[in-house]
Amino acid sequence: MTDITLVEAVNLALMHEMARDPDMVVLGQDIGINGGVFRATVGLLEKYGEERVLDTPLAENMIVGAAVGMAAQGLHPVAEIQFMGFIYPTIDQMVSHASRLRNRTRGRITCPMVLRAPYGGGIHAPEHHSESTEAMFAHIPGLRVVIPSSPTRAYGLLLAAIRNPDPVVFLEPKRVYRLMKQAVEDNGEALPLDTCFVLRPGSDITLVSWGAMLHETLQAAEQLADEGIDAEVIDLATIKPIDMQTILESVGRTGRCVIVQEAARTCSVSAEIAARLAEEGLMSLFAPIRRVTGFDTVMPMFRLEGHYMPSTERILSAVRQTMEFA
Amino acid sequence: MNQAITFNIESHRFLGPDGQPEGNLPPLAEDRDALHALYRNMVLTRLYDERAIALQRTGQIGTFASSLGQEAIGAGVGHAMRPEDIIIPSFRENGALLFRHFRIRDLLLYWGGDERGMANPELGDDFPICVPISTHTTQAAGVAFAVKYRKQPRVVVCLLGDGGTSKGDFYEAINLAGMWHLPLVFVINNNQWAISVPRAIQTRSETLAQKAIAAGIPGLQIDGNDALAVRHFVAEAIETARNGGGPTVIEALSYRLCHHTTADDATRYRSDEELQAHWKLEPVARLKRFMMNADMWSESQEDELIRACKEEIEQEVRHYLDSEPPKPTSMFDSLYAELPGELRDQRRLVESGVAGKESNND
Ligand SMILES: Cc1ncc(C[n+]2csc(CCOP(=O)(O)OP(=O)(O)O)c2C)c(N)n1
Ligand SMILES: [Mg+2]
C-alpha cells in the first residue's frame, strides 16, 4: 500500500470499479489517451478499451445528456467535465432529467450516473477555471452532491457515488489534487454518502467545512489549540443531503459554530447549514453562527485570488470573535 | 476551384393528397393488415385527441397537445418499430405512443397532472414524454450507445419537432450519433410551427433533413401526411440501423391543424386560408381514399372502426376518471431509491395532512 494523492485516489476508484462493474463506462473530453487534463483517468483506456472509455466530441450538454440515456438503460456512466466553470451547459440535463427521471416515471426509469468535475480556485488557471458553485446542484431535489477532501475519502466516496442508484455530482477540489498523500488501500470499500466525517474532535467550537478549505480549517484548528481553544473539525463531504445530525450533535456540545467555504456567500451551502442550526439548534448556541466564505463577487482571476479565498487568518478571526461571547 | 463536397436531399412520397399513387408503391401498399393497423391508429389518435380536448375544456385534464393533422407520423413510426425497440418521444406523438404500450388512460393521467401516467411497467425502456424541447435528443444517443454496447439488436427512435432542430442539443445529438455510428433514427415532425414561430423563421436551411449532412449521416425528407411513406422510410432507416448501418435523420413534412396546445390560440398568428389549404393535405382522408380506391376499405368498415375506437376511448376515459387519486406522499417516494433522512420530516408533514390543509387555505 503506497501513499497516493487525491487525484490518484480518484483514478484508483475508477480503475477498481471498472474491473468490478461491466456496466460502468467513463466519458468526457480528453479522458482517453490523454488520461484527462488532470490525469484522473490515466490508464483506463489501455486497460478497458475504447468501448468503455469514451473520448467524446466537445459538448458538455451532450456528454451529460448521453450519460442520462446510458444510465436510463442501466449502465453506470461516469461523465467528466473538465472544469466546473464549463459545467453550466449540463445543468439542463441534471436539473430537468437526471434528477427527475425516477420521479417522472415513478421508479420505472432511473438514472444511476456520476458527474465528476474538478472545482475550486488556487491553480492559477485562466478565467472560468476556479469556480465553486456546488450550491447550484445542492439546490436540486433528486441529486446528491459529494465533495471529498482527502485521498482516502476521494476513493471511498467515489466508489459510493458510482454504486449509488441515483445521480451523484462528484466535485473534486483540484487545489488539493496533489497537495497531500495518504495510504489508500484498494479494498473496494465505499464510504457512506449522507454522513459527514469528524476529522478532529474538540469541545470548544465546531468548524464545518468541505473540499479544499478543510486544509485551512485544520490549520486554524492547530493554531487554536496552541491558544487553548479546542476546535472540532467536521468534513461535510456530502453536500446534499446534509448530515445535520452530526453537526447538531457537535454544536450541542460546543455551543459555537463557524462554517468555512470557498464559494460565494449568498444562498450557499453555508447558508443552509446556518439556517438549519438556527431552526434546530438555536438553544444550544452561546454565540452567533459565523461564516467565512468567498465574497459575493465574480471569482477573481488569480492575481486577486489570495484576497478572495478564505485564509487561515480569516478563519482564526471569526473563531476568536465567536469565542468572545461568554 | 475544387468542390469539397456536394450533397442532395431526397424527398419521397407514395400517395398524393387525393390518395392517388405517385410512382411505384412499396409492397406495404398491398398489405391489407398493415394498412388497416396504420389507419386504425390514425383514427384512434384523432378521436382520442378530440376527446382529450373535451376533457381539458371541462376541467378534467390540464393543458393538452393534440396531434391533429400529423397522425401519419405517429402511426408510421409506431408501426415501423419492433416491440423491443425504444421510443424517445417529445410530447406530440400520441399515435406512436398508442402503438407502444402507452394506454390512453396513462396519457390522460399524465396530462391530468399525474406522474403515474409514465409509470406503467409494460412500457419497458420506452422514455416518458419530454417537455424541455430537444433535451431528449442527446439522451437518445446515450440509450442507443447502451444498446450497441450490449450488442442488442434494438433501435432507438427519437421524435422531435421542427422548432427542436434549432437547438444545440439536436446538433450535438446527431453529431454524436454519427461519430459513434449509433442505432438511432431521428424523426422530425415538421408541422411548420413552433407555437407561433413559423418554419420560415426557424432556420435559413432549405430543409431540416440536410442538417444531418453536417453530422455525417444520411438525411431525407418525406411527406409526413402520407402514412405509406412514413411507415416505409422509417422502417427502412430502422432496419438499416439494426443491421449496423448507423443513424438517419428523417424530416416528415406535415402541418399542425390544431392549436399548439389547449392553452394556445393559433388564430392570433396564422390565417384561416392557410389552415384550410392544409386541411386538403391531411393524412387520415388520404389513406382512407387510397384504401377505398384499392377496395381495401368500405364505409361500413369505417363506421365500425369509429364505433370501436370511441368505445375503447370511453372505456379508457372511465378508467382514468375512476383512478385512485395519487397519494400526496408519492412526491417523495420516487425521488431517490431510498429517501434521505432529512426528507423524512418533510414527508411526515405531508402525511399528517398539515401541508395539504395549508395550501387549501387560499
Ligand atoms: C427548451 C424549451 N423552450 C421552450 C419551450 C416551450 N415550448 C413548448 S413547445 C414549443 C414549440 C415547439 O415547437 P416544435 O419543436 O416545432 O414542436 P411542435 O410543438 O410543433 O410539435 C415551445 C417553444 C419548451 N417546452 N422547451
Ligand atoms: Mg413544430
XYZ file of C-alpha atoms and ligand atoms in Angstrom:
715
model
C 0.000 0.000 0.000
C 1.662 3.187 -1.193
C 0.812 6.747 -0.338
C -1.164 8.433 -3.110
C -2.610 11.834 -3.906
C -6.287 12.731 -4.135
C -6.308 12.617 -7.928
C -4.558 9.236 -7.834
C -7.221 8.046 -5.409
C -9.897 9.122 -7.891
C -8.071 7.129 -10.532
C -7.773 4.129 -8.214
C -11.507 4.149 -7.517
C -12.334 4.418 -11.226
C -9.951 1.549 -12.011
C -11.373 -0.577 -9.228
C -14.962 -0.096 -10.255
C -14.286 -0.592 -13.969
C -12.851 -4.000 -13.084
C -15.764 -4.894 -10.834
C -18.672 -3.498 -12.838
C -19.002 -4.303 -16.551
C -21.862 -1.788 -16.790
C -19.578 1.094 -15.914
C -18.294 3.375 -18.670
C -16.442 6.677 -18.452
C -16.930 9.505 -20.898
C -15.709 13.036 -21.353
C -13.221 15.252 -23.138
C -9.586 14.140 -23.328
C -10.184 11.320 -20.880
C -8.824 8.609 -23.187
C -5.278 8.670 -24.432
C -4.572 11.873 -22.530
C -5.916 10.444 -19.279
C -7.855 13.609 -18.541
C -6.391 17.094 -18.193
C -5.712 16.358 -14.517
C -4.811 12.711 -15.253
C -7.716 11.331 -13.247
C -8.461 8.753 -15.948
C -4.883 7.752 -16.763
C -4.557 4.120 -17.749
C -8.268 3.457 -18.143
C -8.173 3.439 -21.935
C -5.252 0.999 -22.079
C -6.942 -1.310 -19.644
C -10.586 -1.109 -20.679
C -10.514 -0.010 -24.287
C -12.452 2.411 -26.442
C -15.746 0.652 -25.792
C -15.804 1.722 -22.172
C -13.526 4.759 -22.107
C -15.180 7.229 -24.395
C -13.466 10.338 -25.673
C -16.438 12.439 -26.714
C -16.952 15.372 -29.027
C -16.612 18.724 -27.286
C -20.111 19.378 -25.997
C -20.811 19.298 -22.265
C -24.580 19.267 -22.554
C -24.271 16.286 -24.885
C -21.870 14.427 -22.597
C -24.334 14.558 -19.756
C -27.388 14.008 -21.973
C -25.751 10.864 -23.312
C -24.861 9.810 -19.761
C -28.511 10.213 -18.753
C -29.545 7.990 -21.661
C -26.928 5.381 -20.782
C -27.977 5.395 -17.141
C -31.625 5.056 -18.117
C -30.594 1.787 -19.770
C -28.922 0.601 -16.574
C -25.348 1.413 -17.480
C -23.281 3.243 -14.857
C -21.728 6.154 -16.727
C -19.186 8.374 -15.040
C -19.023 11.607 -17.014
C -16.142 14.031 -16.586
C -16.461 17.753 -17.180
C -13.014 19.316 -17.432
C -13.650 22.226 -15.077
C -16.639 23.299 -13.045
C -16.646 26.563 -14.995
C -17.790 24.552 -18.023
C -20.412 22.542 -16.210
C -23.227 25.033 -16.765
C -24.440 23.594 -20.100
C -25.078 20.348 -18.195
C -27.435 21.991 -15.714
C -30.345 21.498 -18.115
C -29.785 17.747 -18.218
C -29.067 17.454 -14.500
C -31.997 19.585 -13.353
C -34.566 18.677 -15.994
C -33.813 14.988 -16.372
C -31.117 13.249 -14.305
C -32.670 14.421 -11.060
C -36.221 13.557 -12.037
C -36.359 10.535 -14.365
C -37.067 8.243 -11.414
C -39.780 10.530 -10.117
C -41.279 11.252 -13.543
C -41.734 7.532 -14.158
C -42.465 6.614 -10.546
C -39.385 4.425 -10.461
C -39.725 2.795 -13.891
C -36.646 4.528 -15.295
C -33.731 5.554 -13.090
C -30.500 7.455 -13.561
C -27.510 5.862 -11.819
C -24.843 8.214 -13.152
C -21.963 10.240 -11.767
C -20.995 13.692 -12.974
C -17.377 14.375 -11.982
C -15.684 17.739 -12.210
C -12.717 19.442 -10.604
C -13.765 22.603 -8.816
C -12.389 25.500 -6.823
C -9.563 28.008 -7.123
C -5.890 28.029 -6.370
C -4.225 26.706 -9.506
C -3.550 29.965 -11.376
C -5.562 28.895 -14.390
C -7.422 31.250 -16.760
C -10.836 32.733 -16.042
C -13.654 30.191 -15.523
C -11.274 27.572 -14.122
C -11.777 28.335 -10.424
C -15.497 28.109 -9.710
C -17.127 26.723 -6.572
C -20.789 26.587 -7.479
C -21.756 23.413 -5.653
C -24.802 25.132 -4.160
C -26.466 25.242 -7.584
C -26.590 21.454 -7.655
C -27.282 21.140 -3.934
C -30.494 23.086 -4.511
C -31.887 20.449 -6.854
C -34.202 17.762 -5.459
C -33.244 14.319 -6.697
C -29.498 14.970 -6.880
C -26.718 14.095 -4.488
C -23.623 16.277 -4.260
C -20.407 14.887 -2.833
C -17.048 16.597 -2.267
C -14.043 14.656 -0.980
C -11.256 16.411 0.882
C -8.549 13.737 1.100
C -7.282 10.723 -0.855
C -8.994 8.161 1.382
C -12.313 9.912 1.219
C -11.967 10.513 -2.531
C -11.535 6.767 -3.025
C -14.351 5.645 -0.742
C -16.819 8.361 -1.673
C -16.298 7.949 -5.411
C -16.959 4.216 -5.124
C -20.127 5.041 -3.204
C -21.148 7.590 -5.815
C -20.712 5.133 -8.688
C -22.645 2.421 -6.838
C -25.441 4.775 -5.844
C -28.684 4.080 -7.728
C -29.302 7.804 -8.257
C -27.374 10.635 -9.928
C -24.419 11.997 -7.972
C -22.466 15.175 -8.675
C -18.922 14.459 -7.515
C -16.812 17.600 -7.209
C -13.080 17.253 -6.761
C -11.130 20.046 -5.049
C -8.400 20.489 -7.615
C -6.240 22.704 -5.407
C -5.598 19.688 -3.197
C -5.434 17.142 -6.033
C -1.711 16.765 -5.303
C -1.309 18.606 -2.014
C -1.116 15.620 0.281
C -0.570 11.890 0.116
C -2.263 9.210 2.145
C -2.113 5.470 2.283
C -5.204 4.254 0.444
C -5.987 0.577 0.450
C -7.575 -0.569 -2.787
C -10.090 -2.716 -0.948
C -13.192 -1.634 -2.872
C -14.849 -0.377 0.282
C -17.200 2.512 -0.250
C -17.712 5.182 2.383
C -21.230 6.150 3.354
C -22.792 9.054 1.472
C -25.216 11.018 3.661
C -22.812 11.336 6.602
C -20.136 13.846 7.484
C -16.787 12.973 8.994
C -15.369 14.350 12.220
C -11.715 14.984 11.375
C -10.699 16.394 14.711
C -12.683 16.089 17.918
C -12.936 19.185 20.067
C -15.084 20.684 22.770
C -14.970 24.498 22.404
C -16.185 25.233 18.887
C -17.383 23.369 15.792
C -15.760 24.203 12.474
C -17.638 22.868 9.437
C -16.059 22.843 6.006
C -15.606 20.707 2.864
C -13.241 20.232 -0.026
C -10.004 22.190 -0.217
C -10.968 24.635 2.545
C -10.540 21.876 5.101
C -6.834 22.410 4.646
C -7.006 25.970 6.045
C -9.667 24.933 8.547
C -7.465 22.210 10.023
C -4.506 24.605 10.104
C -6.636 27.080 12.009
C -7.650 24.342 14.443
C -3.976 23.569 15.133
C -3.217 27.214 15.888
C -6.305 27.496 18.058
C -5.102 24.518 20.068
C -1.941 26.498 20.847
C -4.187 29.271 22.120
C -6.065 26.812 24.317
C -9.148 26.620 22.073
C -10.214 23.066 21.319
C -11.897 23.088 17.909
C -13.881 20.199 16.444
C -13.492 19.990 12.663
C -16.215 18.392 10.550
C -15.779 17.466 6.895
C -19.246 17.856 5.399
C -18.271 15.533 2.496
C -21.834 15.046 1.292
C -23.168 18.491 0.464
C -26.572 17.091 -0.364
C -28.239 15.638 1.571
C -26.559 17.292 4.555
C -25.987 15.153 7.610
C -27.326 17.718 10.087
C -27.442 15.190 12.898
C -23.677 15.076 13.273
C -23.418 18.867 13.075
C -26.253 19.429 15.542
C -24.774 16.904 17.949
C -21.384 18.628 17.739
C -22.783 22.130 18.156
C -24.910 20.791 21.005
C -21.631 20.067 22.802
C -19.597 23.119 21.718
C -22.299 25.776 21.541
C -20.390 27.588 18.805
C -20.061 27.139 15.067
C -18.035 28.626 12.228
C -18.698 27.426 8.677
C -15.894 27.754 6.134
C -16.432 27.585 2.372
C -14.711 28.792 -0.756
C -17.972 29.576 -2.555
C -19.640 32.964 -2.580
C -21.823 33.581 0.429
C -25.376 34.302 -0.721
C -27.688 31.276 -0.985
C -24.749 28.958 -0.459
C -24.357 25.658 1.388
C -23.154 27.531 4.482
C -26.408 29.490 4.434
C -28.344 26.229 4.525
C -26.294 24.872 7.431
C -26.673 28.131 9.360
C -30.412 28.160 8.752
C -30.789 24.577 9.887
C -28.741 25.311 13.022
C -30.982 28.280 13.718
C -34.090 26.153 13.231
C -32.987 23.087 15.127
C -30.047 24.029 17.366
C -30.542 27.613 18.418
C -30.964 26.800 22.074
C -27.528 25.219 22.323
C -25.724 28.221 20.781
C -23.641 30.533 23.002
C -22.700 32.791 20.113
C -23.973 33.729 16.662
C -23.025 31.344 13.883
C -20.290 32.856 11.740
C -19.426 32.138 8.140
C -16.059 32.506 6.461
C -16.719 32.429 2.727
C -15.667 33.669 -0.643
C -17.106 37.077 -1.388
C -20.252 37.757 -3.382
C -18.057 38.855 -6.258
C -17.183 37.214 -9.509
C -14.400 34.751 -8.722
C -11.406 36.979 -9.445
C -8.655 35.983 -11.829
C -5.654 34.708 -9.964
C -3.857 37.957 -9.198
C -6.555 38.709 -6.631
C -7.387 35.133 -5.747
C -5.459 35.325 -2.479
C -7.748 38.106 -1.334
C -10.841 36.147 -2.235
C -10.047 32.735 -0.785
C -10.819 32.363 2.913
C -7.441 32.335 4.645
C -6.437 30.707 7.900
C -6.292 34.232 9.361
C -9.919 34.918 8.419
C -10.969 31.638 9.998
C -8.995 32.423 13.169
C -10.503 35.869 13.389
C -14.053 34.505 13.019
C -13.382 31.897 15.686
C -11.956 34.485 18.095
C -14.998 36.709 17.611
C -17.225 33.736 18.307
C -15.263 32.863 21.425
C -15.735 36.384 22.812
C -19.361 35.623 23.593
C -19.322 34.270 27.118
C -11.742 25.662 -57.545
C -12.446 22.153 -56.368
C -15.782 21.097 -54.998
C -15.038 19.994 -51.420
C -18.381 18.262 -51.108
C -21.786 18.326 -52.699
C -24.958 16.932 -51.285
C -28.539 16.429 -52.220
C -31.604 15.677 -50.160
C -34.150 13.218 -51.461
C -37.828 13.881 -50.934
C -40.301 10.986 -51.038
C -43.952 10.251 -51.117
C -46.132 7.456 -52.413
C -49.599 8.922 -52.121
C -50.689 12.343 -53.314
C -53.132 14.444 -51.287
C -56.083 12.785 -53.054
C -54.802 9.316 -52.158
C -53.667 8.630 -55.730
C -50.403 6.668 -56.026
C -47.427 8.555 -57.378
C -44.906 6.225 -58.981
C -44.117 2.725 -57.760
C -45.659 1.683 -54.488
C -43.837 -0.425 -51.890
C -45.163 -3.928 -51.026
C -46.687 -2.307 -47.951
C -49.342 -0.800 -50.237
C -50.821 -4.273 -50.738
C -50.524 -5.364 -47.127
C -54.108 -5.051 -46.013
C -53.385 -5.829 -42.347
C -50.612 -3.273 -42.158
C -52.743 -0.589 -43.787
C -55.654 -1.357 -41.510
C -53.375 -1.158 -38.481
C -51.978 2.172 -39.606
C -55.414 3.538 -40.375
C -56.897 2.309 -37.114
C -54.116 4.018 -35.152
C -54.659 7.289 -37.032
C -58.406 7.264 -36.460
C -57.976 6.273 -32.815
C -55.471 9.073 -32.348
C -57.726 11.657 -33.949
C -60.679 10.626 -31.809
C -58.526 10.458 -28.689
C -57.181 13.964 -29.340
C -60.716 15.244 -29.773
C -61.862 13.571 -26.560
C -58.837 14.808 -24.624
C -59.524 18.388 -25.710
C -63.108 17.981 -24.475
C -61.771 16.697 -21.165
C -59.496 19.717 -20.928
C -62.339 22.104 -21.734
C -64.372 20.589 -18.914
C -61.533 20.787 -16.418
C -60.873 17.058 -16.276
C -57.287 17.173 -17.540
C -54.761 20.007 -17.780
C -53.135 21.547 -20.843
C -53.098 19.065 -23.720
C -51.166 18.860 -27.003
C -53.148 17.404 -29.885
C -51.550 15.827 -32.951
C -54.356 16.776 -35.360
C -53.157 16.570 -38.943
C -49.937 14.784 -38.013
C -51.365 11.340 -37.311
C -49.485 9.645 -40.145
C -46.160 10.389 -38.469
C -47.067 8.777 -35.168
C -48.738 5.840 -36.897
C -45.894 5.237 -39.349
C -43.235 5.445 -36.672
C -45.138 3.307 -34.178
C -45.877 0.634 -36.765
C -42.307 0.577 -38.087
C -40.823 -0.104 -34.665
C -40.431 -3.580 -33.230
C -41.619 -4.192 -29.660
C -38.028 -4.372 -28.404
C -37.077 -1.048 -29.975
C -37.082 2.049 -27.790
C -39.039 5.238 -28.382
C -37.761 8.571 -27.055
C -40.730 10.877 -27.646
C -41.290 14.576 -27.242
C -44.912 15.410 -26.388
C -46.876 15.315 -29.652
C -46.521 11.694 -30.711
C -49.845 10.452 -29.453
C -50.264 7.880 -32.217
C -46.755 6.500 -31.866
C -47.265 6.160 -28.126
C -50.565 4.316 -28.646
C -48.739 1.831 -30.874
C -46.368 1.186 -27.981
C -47.668 0.211 -24.550
C -48.862 3.669 -23.568
C -52.575 3.337 -22.878
C -54.999 6.213 -23.277
C -55.638 6.062 -19.538
C -51.881 6.540 -18.971
C -51.698 9.526 -21.281
C -54.757 11.089 -19.687
C -53.229 10.557 -16.255
C -50.074 12.325 -17.428
C -51.910 15.275 -18.960
C -54.127 15.186 -15.910
C -51.049 16.142 -13.898
C -50.133 12.725 -12.523
C -46.704 11.099 -12.860
C -48.253 7.653 -12.713
C -49.106 8.120 -16.378
C -45.473 7.398 -17.297
C -45.067 4.573 -14.798
C -46.752 1.577 -16.442
C -44.141 -1.207 -16.174
C -45.255 -2.572 -19.551
C -43.646 0.498 -21.130
C -40.319 -1.226 -20.585
C -37.489 1.002 -21.697
C -39.632 3.484 -23.629
C -38.949 7.002 -22.419
C -41.520 9.258 -20.815
C -42.827 12.339 -22.585
C -40.165 15.067 -22.709
C -41.242 18.663 -22.261
C -37.996 20.701 -22.493
C -37.569 20.847 -26.254
C -34.834 18.656 -27.758
C -33.256 17.790 -24.418
C -34.161 14.166 -25.085
C -32.112 14.001 -28.280
C -28.747 13.592 -26.554
C -30.327 11.091 -24.195
C -31.464 9.092 -27.195
C -27.815 8.891 -28.226
C -26.944 7.580 -24.769
C -29.692 4.970 -24.931
C -28.517 3.941 -28.394
C -24.972 3.665 -27.086
C -26.170 1.339 -24.312
C -27.998 -0.857 -26.819
C -24.929 -1.032 -29.030
C -22.622 -1.613 -26.041
C -24.702 -4.612 -25.080
C -24.851 -5.805 -28.689
C -28.631 -5.913 -28.614
C -30.455 -5.879 -31.983
C -32.579 -2.923 -30.944
C -33.042 0.507 -32.454
C -33.814 3.795 -30.746
C -36.280 6.179 -32.380
C -36.280 9.798 -31.237
C -39.064 12.166 -32.242
C -38.857 15.933 -32.236
C -40.403 18.998 -33.841
C -39.161 21.492 -36.408
C -38.546 24.006 -33.632
C -36.488 21.403 -31.816
C -33.999 21.230 -34.681
C -32.831 24.760 -33.886
C -31.461 23.734 -30.524
C -27.826 22.920 -29.910
C -28.996 19.700 -28.285
C -30.153 18.389 -31.658
C -26.903 19.267 -33.410
C -24.914 17.755 -30.557
C -27.032 14.612 -30.625
C -26.808 13.973 -34.374
C -23.098 14.733 -34.232
C -22.599 12.078 -31.564
C -24.921 9.633 -33.331
C -22.796 9.997 -36.450
C -19.494 9.833 -34.624
C -20.423 6.715 -32.679
C -22.418 5.185 -35.563
C -25.374 4.584 -33.279
C -28.532 2.549 -33.960
C -30.669 5.657 -33.779
C -33.311 7.207 -36.041
C -34.430 10.796 -35.582
C -37.856 11.608 -36.963
C -38.659 15.302 -37.198
C -42.328 16.196 -37.234
C -42.024 19.348 -39.315
C -45.526 20.638 -38.674
C -44.431 24.110 -39.835
C -44.956 25.752 -36.473
C -43.273 26.055 -33.105
C -46.145 27.637 -31.217
C -46.405 30.896 -33.209
C -42.981 30.728 -34.857
C -43.245 29.518 -38.458
C -40.735 27.198 -40.047
C -39.600 30.090 -42.267
C -38.008 31.958 -39.384
C -36.697 28.884 -37.631
C -33.727 28.470 -39.953
C -32.383 29.556 -43.333
C -31.506 25.915 -44.021
C -33.597 24.848 -47.044
C -34.544 21.557 -45.441
C -34.253 20.282 -41.909
C -33.065 16.955 -43.272
C -29.849 18.493 -44.588
C -28.726 19.266 -41.054
C -27.837 15.570 -40.917
C -25.244 16.053 -43.649
C -23.041 18.106 -41.327
C -23.164 15.260 -38.823
C -22.007 12.814 -41.461
C -25.248 10.879 -41.527
C -27.996 10.483 -44.125
C -30.936 12.844 -44.035
C -34.077 12.622 -46.108
C -37.393 14.341 -46.428
C -40.708 12.547 -46.693
C -44.306 13.597 -46.955
C -45.349 13.188 -43.355
C -49.023 13.185 -44.340
C -48.509 10.039 -46.390
C -48.692 7.149 -43.936
C -47.204 4.794 -46.521
C -44.129 6.975 -46.939
C -43.659 7.403 -43.206
C -44.054 3.692 -42.496
C -41.802 2.691 -45.389
C -38.909 5.094 -44.919
C -38.875 4.976 -41.143
C -38.866 1.174 -41.271
C -36.048 1.281 -43.803
C -33.992 3.574 -41.557
C -34.746 1.425 -38.508
C -33.668 -1.765 -40.248
C -30.529 -0.064 -41.582
C -29.691 0.949 -38.028
C -30.452 -2.537 -36.748
C -28.062 -4.003 -39.287
C -25.207 -1.793 -38.182
C -25.759 0.860 -40.849
C -25.873 3.729 -38.370
C -28.252 6.611 -37.764
C -30.617 8.505 -40.068
C -32.464 11.799 -39.816
C -35.920 11.847 -41.392
C -37.789 15.110 -41.851
C -41.505 14.387 -42.142
C -43.390 17.304 -43.669
C -46.768 17.871 -42.114
C -48.894 20.646 -40.732
C -50.289 21.357 -37.285
C -54.033 21.642 -37.952
C -54.695 22.216 -34.236
C -53.700 24.956 -31.844
C -50.251 24.408 -30.331
C -51.954 23.170 -27.155
C -55.256 23.779 -25.456
C -53.600 26.876 -23.959
C -52.902 28.389 -27.381
C -54.990 30.385 -29.854
C -53.480 29.918 -33.297
C -55.830 32.436 -34.889
C -53.563 35.114 -33.397
C -50.768 34.226 -35.786
C -51.997 32.301 -38.822
C -54.713 32.802 -41.375
C -57.766 30.691 -41.896
C -56.906 30.409 -45.612
C -53.600 28.795 -44.775
C -55.281 26.418 -42.359
C -58.000 25.465 -44.847
C -55.419 24.875 -47.578
C -53.646 22.402 -45.351
C -56.823 20.561 -44.468
C -56.793 19.421 -48.106
C -53.484 17.638 -47.470
C -54.396 15.895 -44.254
C -53.327 12.282 -43.744
C -56.382 10.388 -42.498
C -58.607 11.116 -45.524
C -55.622 10.467 -47.784
C -55.056 6.922 -46.575
C -58.761 6.243 -46.483
C -59.170 7.293 -50.126
C -56.253 5.129 -51.156
C -57.717 2.104 -49.404
C -61.208 2.742 -50.770
C -59.849 3.051 -54.323
C -57.956 -0.201 -53.816
C -61.097 -1.949 -52.477
C -59.436 -2.425 -49.139
C -61.874 -0.307 -47.164
C -65.578 0.457 -47.107
C -67.878 2.933 -45.422
C -69.312 0.178 -43.265
C -65.826 -0.737 -42.082
C -65.262 2.930 -41.401
C -68.418 3.146 -39.290
C -67.461 0.037 -37.369
C -63.922 1.355 -36.776
C -65.155 4.677 -35.447
C -67.627 2.923 -33.187
C -64.929 0.591 -31.842
C -62.428 3.411 -31.301
C -64.974 5.535 -29.479
C -65.898 2.617 -27.283
C -62.257 1.982 -26.448
C -61.680 5.649 -25.699
C -64.734 5.882 -23.447
C -63.588 2.820 -21.563
C -60.158 4.352 -21.103
C -61.623 7.691 -20.051
C -63.682 5.875 -17.454
C -60.552 4.118 -16.194
C -58.854 7.482 -15.949
C -61.711 9.206 -14.180
C -62.119 6.279 -11.777
C -58.435 6.074 -10.911
C -57.469 6.471 -7.285
C -56.134 9.949 -6.562
C -52.368 9.972 -6.172
C -51.039 9.735 -2.609
C -49.691 13.140 -1.542
C -46.565 11.438 -0.170
C -45.821 9.939 -3.580
C -43.931 13.142 -4.458
C -41.273 11.867 -2.060
C -41.363 8.199 -2.824
C -39.680 8.059 -6.219
C -37.268 10.920 -5.687
C -34.410 8.648 -4.635
C -34.070 4.882 -4.369
C -34.114 5.492 -0.634
C -35.420 8.694 0.912
C -32.595 10.596 2.636
C -33.151 11.193 6.323
C -33.522 14.938 6.013
C -36.533 14.469 3.723
C -38.370 12.181 6.108
C -39.596 15.099 8.220
C -40.944 16.840 5.146
C -42.678 13.649 4.084
C -44.217 13.235 7.543
C -45.609 16.753 7.292
C -47.371 15.861 4.059
C -48.535 12.553 5.513
C -50.073 14.304 8.507
C -52.239 16.364 6.179
C -50.956 19.621 7.642
C -49.256 20.646 4.412
C -52.407 19.977 2.392
C -54.562 21.957 4.762
C -52.246 24.912 4.492
C -52.362 25.046 0.725
C -56.157 24.759 0.785
C -56.371 27.994 2.677
C -56.094 30.338 -0.283
C -36.479 24.365 -24.122
C -37.896 24.765 -24.264
N -38.187 26.027 -24.657
C -39.462 26.414 -24.785
C -40.478 25.535 -24.530
C -41.939 25.969 -24.682
N -42.437 25.294 -25.893
C -43.176 24.186 -25.813
S -43.490 23.534 -27.305
C -42.691 24.772 -28.096
C -42.600 24.759 -29.583
C -42.013 23.511 -30.094
O -42.038 23.511 -31.476
P -41.638 22.234 -32.295
O -40.322 21.738 -31.858
O -41.788 22.557 -33.729
O -42.697 21.133 -31.840
P -44.284 21.188 -32.022
O -44.841 21.870 -30.810
O -44.587 21.921 -33.263
O -44.681 19.766 -32.083
C -42.177 25.683 -27.193
C -41.443 26.900 -27.560
C -40.138 24.233 -24.122
N -41.057 23.296 -23.847
N -38.837 23.877 -24.021
Mg -43.445 22.265 -34.937
